CSV table of C-alpha atoms in Angstrom, one decimal:
chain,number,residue,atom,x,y,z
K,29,UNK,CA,-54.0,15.6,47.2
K,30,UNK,CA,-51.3,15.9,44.5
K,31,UNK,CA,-51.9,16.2,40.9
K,32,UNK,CA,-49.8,16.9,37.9
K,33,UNK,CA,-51.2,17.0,34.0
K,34,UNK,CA,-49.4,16.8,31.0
K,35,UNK,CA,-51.0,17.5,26.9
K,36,UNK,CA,-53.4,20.0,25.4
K,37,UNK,CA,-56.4,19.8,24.2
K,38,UNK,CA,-55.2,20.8,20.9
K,39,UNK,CA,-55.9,18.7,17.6
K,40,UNK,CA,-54.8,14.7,18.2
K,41,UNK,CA,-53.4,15.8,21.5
K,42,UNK,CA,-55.3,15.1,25.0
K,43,UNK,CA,-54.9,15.9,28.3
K,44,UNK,CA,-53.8,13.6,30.8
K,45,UNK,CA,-54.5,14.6,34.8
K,46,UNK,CA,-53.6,12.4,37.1
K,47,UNK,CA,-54.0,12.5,41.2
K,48,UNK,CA,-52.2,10.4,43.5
K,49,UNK,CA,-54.2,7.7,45.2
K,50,UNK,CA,-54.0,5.8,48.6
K,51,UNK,CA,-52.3,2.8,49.2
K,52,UNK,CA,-54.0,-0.4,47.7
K,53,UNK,CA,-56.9,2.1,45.5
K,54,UNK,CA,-55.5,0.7,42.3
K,55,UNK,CA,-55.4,2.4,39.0
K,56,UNK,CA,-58.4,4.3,37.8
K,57,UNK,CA,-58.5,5.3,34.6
K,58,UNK,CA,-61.6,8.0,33.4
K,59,UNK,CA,-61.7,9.1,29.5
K,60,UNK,CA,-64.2,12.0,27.9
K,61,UNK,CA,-63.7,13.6,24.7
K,62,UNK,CA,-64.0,13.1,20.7
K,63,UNK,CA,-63.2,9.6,20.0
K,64,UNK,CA,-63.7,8.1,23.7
K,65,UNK,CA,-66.6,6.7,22.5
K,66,UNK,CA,-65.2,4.4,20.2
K,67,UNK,CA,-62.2,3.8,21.2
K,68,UNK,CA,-62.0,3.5,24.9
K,69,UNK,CA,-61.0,0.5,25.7
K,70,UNK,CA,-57.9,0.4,23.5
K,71,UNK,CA,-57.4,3.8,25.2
K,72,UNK,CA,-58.2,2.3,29.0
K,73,UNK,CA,-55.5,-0.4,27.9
K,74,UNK,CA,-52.8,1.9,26.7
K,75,UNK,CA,-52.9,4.2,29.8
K,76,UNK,CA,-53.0,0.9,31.9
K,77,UNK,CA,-49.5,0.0,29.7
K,78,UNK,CA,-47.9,2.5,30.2
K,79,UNK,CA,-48.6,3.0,33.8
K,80,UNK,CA,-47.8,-0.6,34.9
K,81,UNK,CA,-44.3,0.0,33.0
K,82,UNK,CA,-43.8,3.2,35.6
K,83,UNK,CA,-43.8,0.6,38.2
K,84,UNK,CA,-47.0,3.0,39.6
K,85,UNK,CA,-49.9,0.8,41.3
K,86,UNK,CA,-52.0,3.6,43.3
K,87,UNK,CA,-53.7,6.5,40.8
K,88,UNK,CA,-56.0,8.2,39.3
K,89,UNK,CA,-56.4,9.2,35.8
K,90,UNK,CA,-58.4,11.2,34.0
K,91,UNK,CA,-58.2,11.7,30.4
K,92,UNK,CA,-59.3,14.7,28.4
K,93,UNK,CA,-59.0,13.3,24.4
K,94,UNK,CA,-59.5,15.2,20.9
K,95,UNK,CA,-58.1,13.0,18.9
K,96,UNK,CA,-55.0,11.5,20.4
K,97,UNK,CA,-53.3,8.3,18.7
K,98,UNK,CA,-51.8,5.8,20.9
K,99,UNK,CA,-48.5,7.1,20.5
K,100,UNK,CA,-49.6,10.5,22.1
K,101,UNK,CA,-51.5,9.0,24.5
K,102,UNK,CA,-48.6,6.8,26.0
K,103,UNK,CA,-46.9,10.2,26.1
K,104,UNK,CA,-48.7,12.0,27.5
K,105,UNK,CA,-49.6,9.5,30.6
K,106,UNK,CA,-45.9,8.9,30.7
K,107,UNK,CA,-45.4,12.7,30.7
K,108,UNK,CA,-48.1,13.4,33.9
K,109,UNK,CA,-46.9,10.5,36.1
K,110,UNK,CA,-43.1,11.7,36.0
K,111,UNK,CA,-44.6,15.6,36.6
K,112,UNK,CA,-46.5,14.1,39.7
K,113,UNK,CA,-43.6,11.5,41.2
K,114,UNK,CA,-41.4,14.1,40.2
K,115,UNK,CA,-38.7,12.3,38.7
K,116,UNK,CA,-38.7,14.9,35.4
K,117,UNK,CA,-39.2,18.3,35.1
E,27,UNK,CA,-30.5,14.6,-1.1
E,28,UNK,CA,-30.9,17.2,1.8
E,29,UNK,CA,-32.9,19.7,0.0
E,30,UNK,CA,-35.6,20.5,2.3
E,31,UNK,CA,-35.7,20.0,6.1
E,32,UNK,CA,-38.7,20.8,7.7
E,33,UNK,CA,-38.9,22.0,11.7
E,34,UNK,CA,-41.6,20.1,13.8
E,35,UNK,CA,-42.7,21.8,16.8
E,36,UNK,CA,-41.6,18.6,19.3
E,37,UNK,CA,-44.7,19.8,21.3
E,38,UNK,CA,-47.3,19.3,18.8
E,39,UNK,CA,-48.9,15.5,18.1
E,40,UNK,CA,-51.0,16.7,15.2
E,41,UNK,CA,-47.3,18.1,13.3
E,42,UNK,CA,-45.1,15.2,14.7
E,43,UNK,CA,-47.9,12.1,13.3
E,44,UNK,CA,-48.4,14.2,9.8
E,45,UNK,CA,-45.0,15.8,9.4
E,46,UNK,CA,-43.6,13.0,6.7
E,47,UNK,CA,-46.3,13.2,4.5
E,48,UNK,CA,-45.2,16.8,3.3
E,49,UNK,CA,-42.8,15.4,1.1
E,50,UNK,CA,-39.4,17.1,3.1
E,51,UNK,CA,-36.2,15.5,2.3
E,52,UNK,CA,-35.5,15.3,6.4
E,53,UNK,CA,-37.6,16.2,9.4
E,54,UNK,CA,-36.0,18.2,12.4
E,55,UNK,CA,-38.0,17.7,15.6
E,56,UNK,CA,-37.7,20.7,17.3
E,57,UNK,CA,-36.9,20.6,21.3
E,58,UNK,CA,-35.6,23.7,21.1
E,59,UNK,CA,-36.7,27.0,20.6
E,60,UNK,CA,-40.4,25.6,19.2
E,61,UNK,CA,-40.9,24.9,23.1
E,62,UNK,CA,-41.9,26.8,25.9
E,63,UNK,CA,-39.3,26.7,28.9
E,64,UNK,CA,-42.6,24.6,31.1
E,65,UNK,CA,-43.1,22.0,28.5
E,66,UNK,CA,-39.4,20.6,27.8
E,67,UNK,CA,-40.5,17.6,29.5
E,68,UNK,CA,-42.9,16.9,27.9
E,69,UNK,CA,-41.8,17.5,24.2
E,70,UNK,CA,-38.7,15.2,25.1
E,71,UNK,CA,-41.4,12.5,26.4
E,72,UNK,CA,-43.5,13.1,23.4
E,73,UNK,CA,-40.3,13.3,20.6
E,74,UNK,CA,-39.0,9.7,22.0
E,75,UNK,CA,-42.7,7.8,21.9
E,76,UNK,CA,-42.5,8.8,18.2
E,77,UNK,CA,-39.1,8.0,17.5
E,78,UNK,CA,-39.7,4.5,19.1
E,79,UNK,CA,-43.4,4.1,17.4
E,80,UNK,CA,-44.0,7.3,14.8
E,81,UNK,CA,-43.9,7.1,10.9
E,82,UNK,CA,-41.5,8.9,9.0
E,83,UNK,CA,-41.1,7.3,5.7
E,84,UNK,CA,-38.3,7.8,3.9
E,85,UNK,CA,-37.3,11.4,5.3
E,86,UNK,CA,-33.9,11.8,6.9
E,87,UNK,CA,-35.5,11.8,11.1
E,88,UNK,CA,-33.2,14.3,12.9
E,89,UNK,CA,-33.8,16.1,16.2
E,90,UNK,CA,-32.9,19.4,17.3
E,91,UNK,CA,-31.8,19.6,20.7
E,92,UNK,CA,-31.3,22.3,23.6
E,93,UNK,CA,-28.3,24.2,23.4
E,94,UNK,CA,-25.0,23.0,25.8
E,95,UNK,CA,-25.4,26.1,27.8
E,96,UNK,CA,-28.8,24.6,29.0
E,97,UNK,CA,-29.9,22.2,31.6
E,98,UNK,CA,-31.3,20.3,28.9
E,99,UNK,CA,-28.9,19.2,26.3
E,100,UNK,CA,-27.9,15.9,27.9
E,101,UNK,CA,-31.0,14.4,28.9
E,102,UNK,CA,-32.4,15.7,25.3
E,103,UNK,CA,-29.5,13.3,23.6
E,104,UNK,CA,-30.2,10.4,27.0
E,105,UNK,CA,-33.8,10.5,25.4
E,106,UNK,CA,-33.8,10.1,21.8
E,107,UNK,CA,-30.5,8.6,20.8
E,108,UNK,CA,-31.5,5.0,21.5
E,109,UNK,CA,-33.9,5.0,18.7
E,110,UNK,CA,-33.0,3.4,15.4
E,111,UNK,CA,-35.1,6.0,13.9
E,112,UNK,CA,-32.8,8.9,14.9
E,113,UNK,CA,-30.1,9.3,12.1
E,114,UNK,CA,-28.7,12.9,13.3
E,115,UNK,CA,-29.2,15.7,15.8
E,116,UNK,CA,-29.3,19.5,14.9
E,117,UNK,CA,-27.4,21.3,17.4
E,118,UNK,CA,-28.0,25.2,18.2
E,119,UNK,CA,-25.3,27.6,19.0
E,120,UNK,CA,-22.4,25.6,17.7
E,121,UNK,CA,-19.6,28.6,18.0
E,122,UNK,CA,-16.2,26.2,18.0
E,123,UNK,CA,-14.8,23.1,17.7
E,124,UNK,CA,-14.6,22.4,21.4
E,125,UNK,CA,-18.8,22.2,21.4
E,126,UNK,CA,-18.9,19.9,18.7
E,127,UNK,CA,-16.3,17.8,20.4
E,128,UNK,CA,-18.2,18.3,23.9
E,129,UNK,CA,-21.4,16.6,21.9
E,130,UNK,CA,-19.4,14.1,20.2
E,131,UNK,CA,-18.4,13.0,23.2
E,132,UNK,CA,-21.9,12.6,25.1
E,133,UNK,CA,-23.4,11.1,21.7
E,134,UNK,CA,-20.2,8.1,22.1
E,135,UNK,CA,-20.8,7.6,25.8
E,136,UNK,CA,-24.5,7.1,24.6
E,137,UNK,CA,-24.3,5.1,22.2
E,138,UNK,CA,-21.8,2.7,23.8
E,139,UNK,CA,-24.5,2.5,26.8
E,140,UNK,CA,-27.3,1.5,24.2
E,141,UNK,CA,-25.3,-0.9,22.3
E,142,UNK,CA,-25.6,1.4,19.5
E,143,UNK,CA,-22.6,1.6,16.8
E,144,UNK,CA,-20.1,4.7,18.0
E,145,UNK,CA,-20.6,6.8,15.9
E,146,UNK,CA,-23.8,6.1,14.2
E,147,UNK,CA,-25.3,9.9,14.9
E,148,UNK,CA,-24.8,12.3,13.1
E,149,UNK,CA,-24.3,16.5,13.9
E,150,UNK,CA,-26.2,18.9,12.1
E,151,UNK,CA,-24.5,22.1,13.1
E,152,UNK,CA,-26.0,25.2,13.6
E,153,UNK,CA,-24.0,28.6,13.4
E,154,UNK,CA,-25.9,31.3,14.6
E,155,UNK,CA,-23.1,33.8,16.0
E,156,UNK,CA,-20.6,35.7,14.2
E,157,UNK,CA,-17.7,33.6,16.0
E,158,UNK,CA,-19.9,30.5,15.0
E,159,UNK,CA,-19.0,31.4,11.5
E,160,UNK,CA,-15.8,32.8,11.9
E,161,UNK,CA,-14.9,29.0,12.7
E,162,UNK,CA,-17.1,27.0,10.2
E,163,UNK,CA,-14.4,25.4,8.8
E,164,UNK,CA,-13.0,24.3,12.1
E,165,UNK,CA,-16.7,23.0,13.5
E,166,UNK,CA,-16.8,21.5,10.1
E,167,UNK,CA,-14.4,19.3,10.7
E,168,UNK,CA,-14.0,19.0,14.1
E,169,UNK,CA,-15.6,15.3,14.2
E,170,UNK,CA,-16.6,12.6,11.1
E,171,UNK,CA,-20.2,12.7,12.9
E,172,UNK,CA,-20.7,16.5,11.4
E,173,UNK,CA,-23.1,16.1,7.9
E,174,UNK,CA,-24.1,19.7,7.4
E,175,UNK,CA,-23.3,23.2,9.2
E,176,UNK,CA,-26.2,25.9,8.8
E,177,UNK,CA,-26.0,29.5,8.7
E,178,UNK,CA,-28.7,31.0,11.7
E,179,UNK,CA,-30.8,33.3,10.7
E,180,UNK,CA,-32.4,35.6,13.7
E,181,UNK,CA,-30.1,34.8,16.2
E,182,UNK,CA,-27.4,35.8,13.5
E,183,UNK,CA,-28.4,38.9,12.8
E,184,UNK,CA,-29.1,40.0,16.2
E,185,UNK,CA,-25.5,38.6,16.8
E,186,UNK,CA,-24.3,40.9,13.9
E,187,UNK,CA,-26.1,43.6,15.6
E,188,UNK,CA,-28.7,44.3,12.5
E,189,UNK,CA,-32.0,43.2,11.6
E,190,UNK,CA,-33.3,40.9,8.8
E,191,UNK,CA,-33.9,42.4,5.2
E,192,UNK,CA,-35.9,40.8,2.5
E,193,UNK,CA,-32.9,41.2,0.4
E,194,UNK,CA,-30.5,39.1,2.9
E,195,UNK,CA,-27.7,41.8,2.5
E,196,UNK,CA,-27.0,40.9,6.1
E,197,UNK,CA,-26.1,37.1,5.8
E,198,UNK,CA,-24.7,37.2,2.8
E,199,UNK,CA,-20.8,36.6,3.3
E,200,UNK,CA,-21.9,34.5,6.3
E,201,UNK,CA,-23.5,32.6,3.3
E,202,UNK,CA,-20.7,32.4,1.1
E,203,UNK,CA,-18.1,31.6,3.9
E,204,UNK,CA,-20.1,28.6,4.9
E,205,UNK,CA,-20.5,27.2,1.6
E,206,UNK,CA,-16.9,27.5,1.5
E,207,UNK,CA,-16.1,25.8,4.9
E,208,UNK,CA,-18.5,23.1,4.0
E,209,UNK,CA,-17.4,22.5,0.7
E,210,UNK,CA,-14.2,22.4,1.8
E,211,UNK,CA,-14.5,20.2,4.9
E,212,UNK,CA,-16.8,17.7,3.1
E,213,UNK,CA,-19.9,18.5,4.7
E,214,UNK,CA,-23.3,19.8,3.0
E,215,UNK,CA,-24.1,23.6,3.6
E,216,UNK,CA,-27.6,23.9,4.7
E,217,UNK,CA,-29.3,27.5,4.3
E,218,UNK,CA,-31.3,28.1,7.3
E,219,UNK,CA,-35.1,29.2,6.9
E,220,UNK,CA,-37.1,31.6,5.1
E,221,UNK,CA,-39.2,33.2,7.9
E,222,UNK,CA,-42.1,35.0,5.8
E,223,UNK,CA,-44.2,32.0,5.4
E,224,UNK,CA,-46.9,33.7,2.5
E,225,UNK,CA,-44.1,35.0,0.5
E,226,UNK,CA,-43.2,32.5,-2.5
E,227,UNK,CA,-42.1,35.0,-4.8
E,228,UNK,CA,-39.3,35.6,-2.0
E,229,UNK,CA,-39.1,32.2,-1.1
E,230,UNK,CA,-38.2,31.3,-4.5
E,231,UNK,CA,-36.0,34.4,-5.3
E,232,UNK,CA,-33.8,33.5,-2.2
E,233,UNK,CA,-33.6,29.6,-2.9
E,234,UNK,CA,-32.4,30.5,-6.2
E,235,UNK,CA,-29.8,32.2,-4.8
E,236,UNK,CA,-28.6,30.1,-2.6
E,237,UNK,CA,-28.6,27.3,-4.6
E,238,UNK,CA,-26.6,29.6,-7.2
E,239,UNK,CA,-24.1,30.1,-4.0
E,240,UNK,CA,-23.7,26.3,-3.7
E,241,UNK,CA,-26.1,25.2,-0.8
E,242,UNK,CA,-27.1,21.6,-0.7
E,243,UNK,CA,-30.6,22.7,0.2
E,244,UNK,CA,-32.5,24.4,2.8
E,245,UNK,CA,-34.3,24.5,6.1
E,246,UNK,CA,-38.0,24.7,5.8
E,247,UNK,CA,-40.7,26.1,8.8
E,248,UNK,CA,-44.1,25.3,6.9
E,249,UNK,CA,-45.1,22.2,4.8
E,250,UNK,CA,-46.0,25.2,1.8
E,251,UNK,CA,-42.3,26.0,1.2
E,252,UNK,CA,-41.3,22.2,-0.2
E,253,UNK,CA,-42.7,21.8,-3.3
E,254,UNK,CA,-41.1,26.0,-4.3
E,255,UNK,CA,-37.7,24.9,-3.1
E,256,UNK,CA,-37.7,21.1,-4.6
E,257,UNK,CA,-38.8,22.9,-7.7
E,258,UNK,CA,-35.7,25.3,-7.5
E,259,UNK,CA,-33.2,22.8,-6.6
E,260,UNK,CA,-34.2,19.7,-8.8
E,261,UNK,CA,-32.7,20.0,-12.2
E,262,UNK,CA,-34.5,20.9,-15.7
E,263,UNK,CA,-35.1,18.3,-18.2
E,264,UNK,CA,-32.9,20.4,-20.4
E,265,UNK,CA,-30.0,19.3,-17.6
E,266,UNK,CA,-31.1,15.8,-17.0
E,267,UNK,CA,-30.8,15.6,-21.1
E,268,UNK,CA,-27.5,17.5,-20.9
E,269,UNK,CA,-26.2,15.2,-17.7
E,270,UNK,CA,-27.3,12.0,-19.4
E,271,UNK,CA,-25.1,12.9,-23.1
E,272,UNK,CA,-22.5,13.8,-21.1
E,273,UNK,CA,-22.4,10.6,-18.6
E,274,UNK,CA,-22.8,8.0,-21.7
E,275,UNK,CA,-19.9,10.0,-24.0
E,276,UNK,CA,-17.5,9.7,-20.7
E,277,UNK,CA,-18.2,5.9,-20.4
E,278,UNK,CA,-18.3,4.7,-23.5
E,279,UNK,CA,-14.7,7.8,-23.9
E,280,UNK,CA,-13.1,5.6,-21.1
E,281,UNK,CA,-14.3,1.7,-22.9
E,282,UNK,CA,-12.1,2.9,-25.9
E,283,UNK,CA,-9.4,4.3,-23.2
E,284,UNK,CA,-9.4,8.0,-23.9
E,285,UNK,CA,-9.6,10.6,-21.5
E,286,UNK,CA,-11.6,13.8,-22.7
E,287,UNK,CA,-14.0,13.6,-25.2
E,288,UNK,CA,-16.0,16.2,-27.0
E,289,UNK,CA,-19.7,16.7,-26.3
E,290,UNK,CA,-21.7,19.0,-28.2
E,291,UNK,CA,-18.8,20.6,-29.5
E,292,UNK,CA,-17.7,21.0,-25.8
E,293,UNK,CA,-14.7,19.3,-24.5
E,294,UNK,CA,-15.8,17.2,-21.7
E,295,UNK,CA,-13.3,16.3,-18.8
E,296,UNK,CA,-13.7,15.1,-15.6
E,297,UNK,CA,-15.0,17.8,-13.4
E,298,UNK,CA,-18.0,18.0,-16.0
E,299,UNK,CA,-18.8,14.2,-15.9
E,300,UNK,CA,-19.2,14.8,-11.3
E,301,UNK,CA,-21.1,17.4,-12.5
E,302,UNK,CA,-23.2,15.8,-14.8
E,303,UNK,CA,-23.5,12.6,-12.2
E,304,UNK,CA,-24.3,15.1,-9.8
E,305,UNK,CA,-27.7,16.9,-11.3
E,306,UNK,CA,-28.7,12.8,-12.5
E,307,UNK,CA,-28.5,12.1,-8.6
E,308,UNK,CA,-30.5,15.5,-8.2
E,309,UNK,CA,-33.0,13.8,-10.6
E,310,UNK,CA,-33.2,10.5,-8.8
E,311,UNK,CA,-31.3,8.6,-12.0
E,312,UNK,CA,-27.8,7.7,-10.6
E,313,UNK,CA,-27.4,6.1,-7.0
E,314,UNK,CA,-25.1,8.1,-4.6
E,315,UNK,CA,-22.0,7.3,-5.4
């Protein structure tokens, strides 16, 4: 199965990992860390944004946060999809 | 007022969300040499979501971008150019006036593509080899984009085959000639950084002199260096005083239709009143005029 990741686990960074999934799985979004907690559905959502934007239907994510705002999140999903589909590197 | 610009690593979310609040005149993210060779693709993901979304107050947002000898350079511009945020780019290794044309070029074709005014982005040029400086003037004013040329300061110096000093004997006449070149092109010069980041007794020494040289201000690596180098460059009350006499005797000189007029028992002409307007821009009293 392939997977790519993008981020750190630095301060207001995450780490996004994400594995390709079969046909008709849907996304599936997983999120640990500092503020998931509180804040995971506006997370969940962001991801789901910015995925749906990549045209990508099939995969699995897995978010590793400390502290990320949304505008590092979207990056960093955005980041880990093109790594895996290979269309920036 | 470009006296501080302050690098942000384009890899790092905590710098690139908090990087405006240090007070900076301009911000320079950094694609370049602040990021490893395995995350440029990253950086450039993470620099564009905060050009489209990111705070930045009222600092001047430029980004630095890969060299044009590098596999990067175009899809660096492709990536941030679109942004209204985005008033320049900083561009490394500019040696002649062919590489500024060779950007000037790409940033057009861009900025067509986006529906962006041509010529809307400015170049921020970095000279960091001795031919770089040799041709200052020429880079200067090789296109209207160019705003500023900057002296490099460790990729100078290795180009000049010698090493840094704390006294800066090294880049000293690259100093001067680029103030010229500026100065005479119409474009600010922009001192490059001061690397020892716990020295403000150095920090200050060197700002003062390359203020005294006739920079326009200076690039900044750590948040702690602003508030030493506004300090240098932003005038004295004793000036502003000065500045203000002056500017009022020149007006109210020209209402009755004379030319020079005395102030303080000096004779005041007009390089002394752009002077004088000058340091009350400096002071944030007189719009740019």
């Amino acid at each position: 199965m392939n997977t790519a990741q993008a981020g750190t686990l630095e301060s207001m960074d995450c780490l996004v990992t994400v594995s390709e999934a079969a046909q008709g799985a849907g996304v599936k979004i997983q999120i640990a860390g500092s503020s998931a907690a509180r804040f995971k559905s506006a997370m969940e959502k962001k991801a789901a944004e910015v995925i749906a934007s990549m045209g990508v239907k099939d995969i699995d994510i897995s978010i590793q946060d400390n502290g990320a705002l949304d505008i590092v999140l979207g990056a960093r999903v955005e980041a880990a999809v093109k790594r895996l589909i290979g269309g920036e590197r | 007022m470009r006296r501080t610009m302050l690098y942000l690593p384009g890899n790092n979310p905590n710098m690139l969300t908090r990087g405006y609040l240090f007070g900076s005149d301009g911000l320079v993210l950094d694609l370049e040499d602040a990021v490893a060779m395995a995350e440029k693709d990253t950086a450039r993901i993470l620099v564009r979501h905060f050009l489209r979304q990111g705070e930045f107050g009222s600092c001047e947002v430029t980004v630095r971008i890969n060299g044009v000898d590098t596999e990067y350079w175009k899809d660096d511009l492709a990536a941030v150019i679109p942004f209204p945020a985005l008033q320049g780019i900083r561009a490394p290794k500019v040696d002649d006036a062919a590489t500024v044309k060779i950007i000037d070029e790409e940033l057009s074709i861009i900025e067509e593509k986006n529906g962006i005014p041509v010529g809307r982005t400015k170049i921020f040029c970095l000279l960091e080899t001795a031919k770089g400086i040799w041709n200052a003037y020429d880079i200067a004013s090789a296109s209207p984009r160019v705003a500023a040329i900057i002296p490099g300061g460790e990729d100078l110096t290795a180009d000049l085959k010698t090493s840094r000093s704390s006294e800066g004997t090294e880049l000293d006449w690259a100093r001067r000639m680029l103030v010229f070149a500026a100065r005479a092109a119409g474009v600010d010069p922009i001192d490059t950084v001061f690397p020892r980041v716990t020295d403000d007794a150095g920090l200050r020494k060197e700002t003062e002199f390359i203020k005294q040289l006739g920079f326009e201000g200076k690039s900044v690596i750590h948040p702690n260096q602003i508030p030493i180098i506004h300090n240098v460059f932003n005038p004295t009350e004793q000036e502003i005083e000065k500045a203000l006499k002056i500017v009022a005797a020149a007006k109210e000189a020209a209402e009755r239709g004379q030319g020079a007029v005395s102030v303080d028992g000096r004779m005041v002409d007009i390089p002394v009143v752009k002077r004088a307007e000058y340091t009350l821009v400096k002071a944030g009293l007189l719009e740019v005029k």
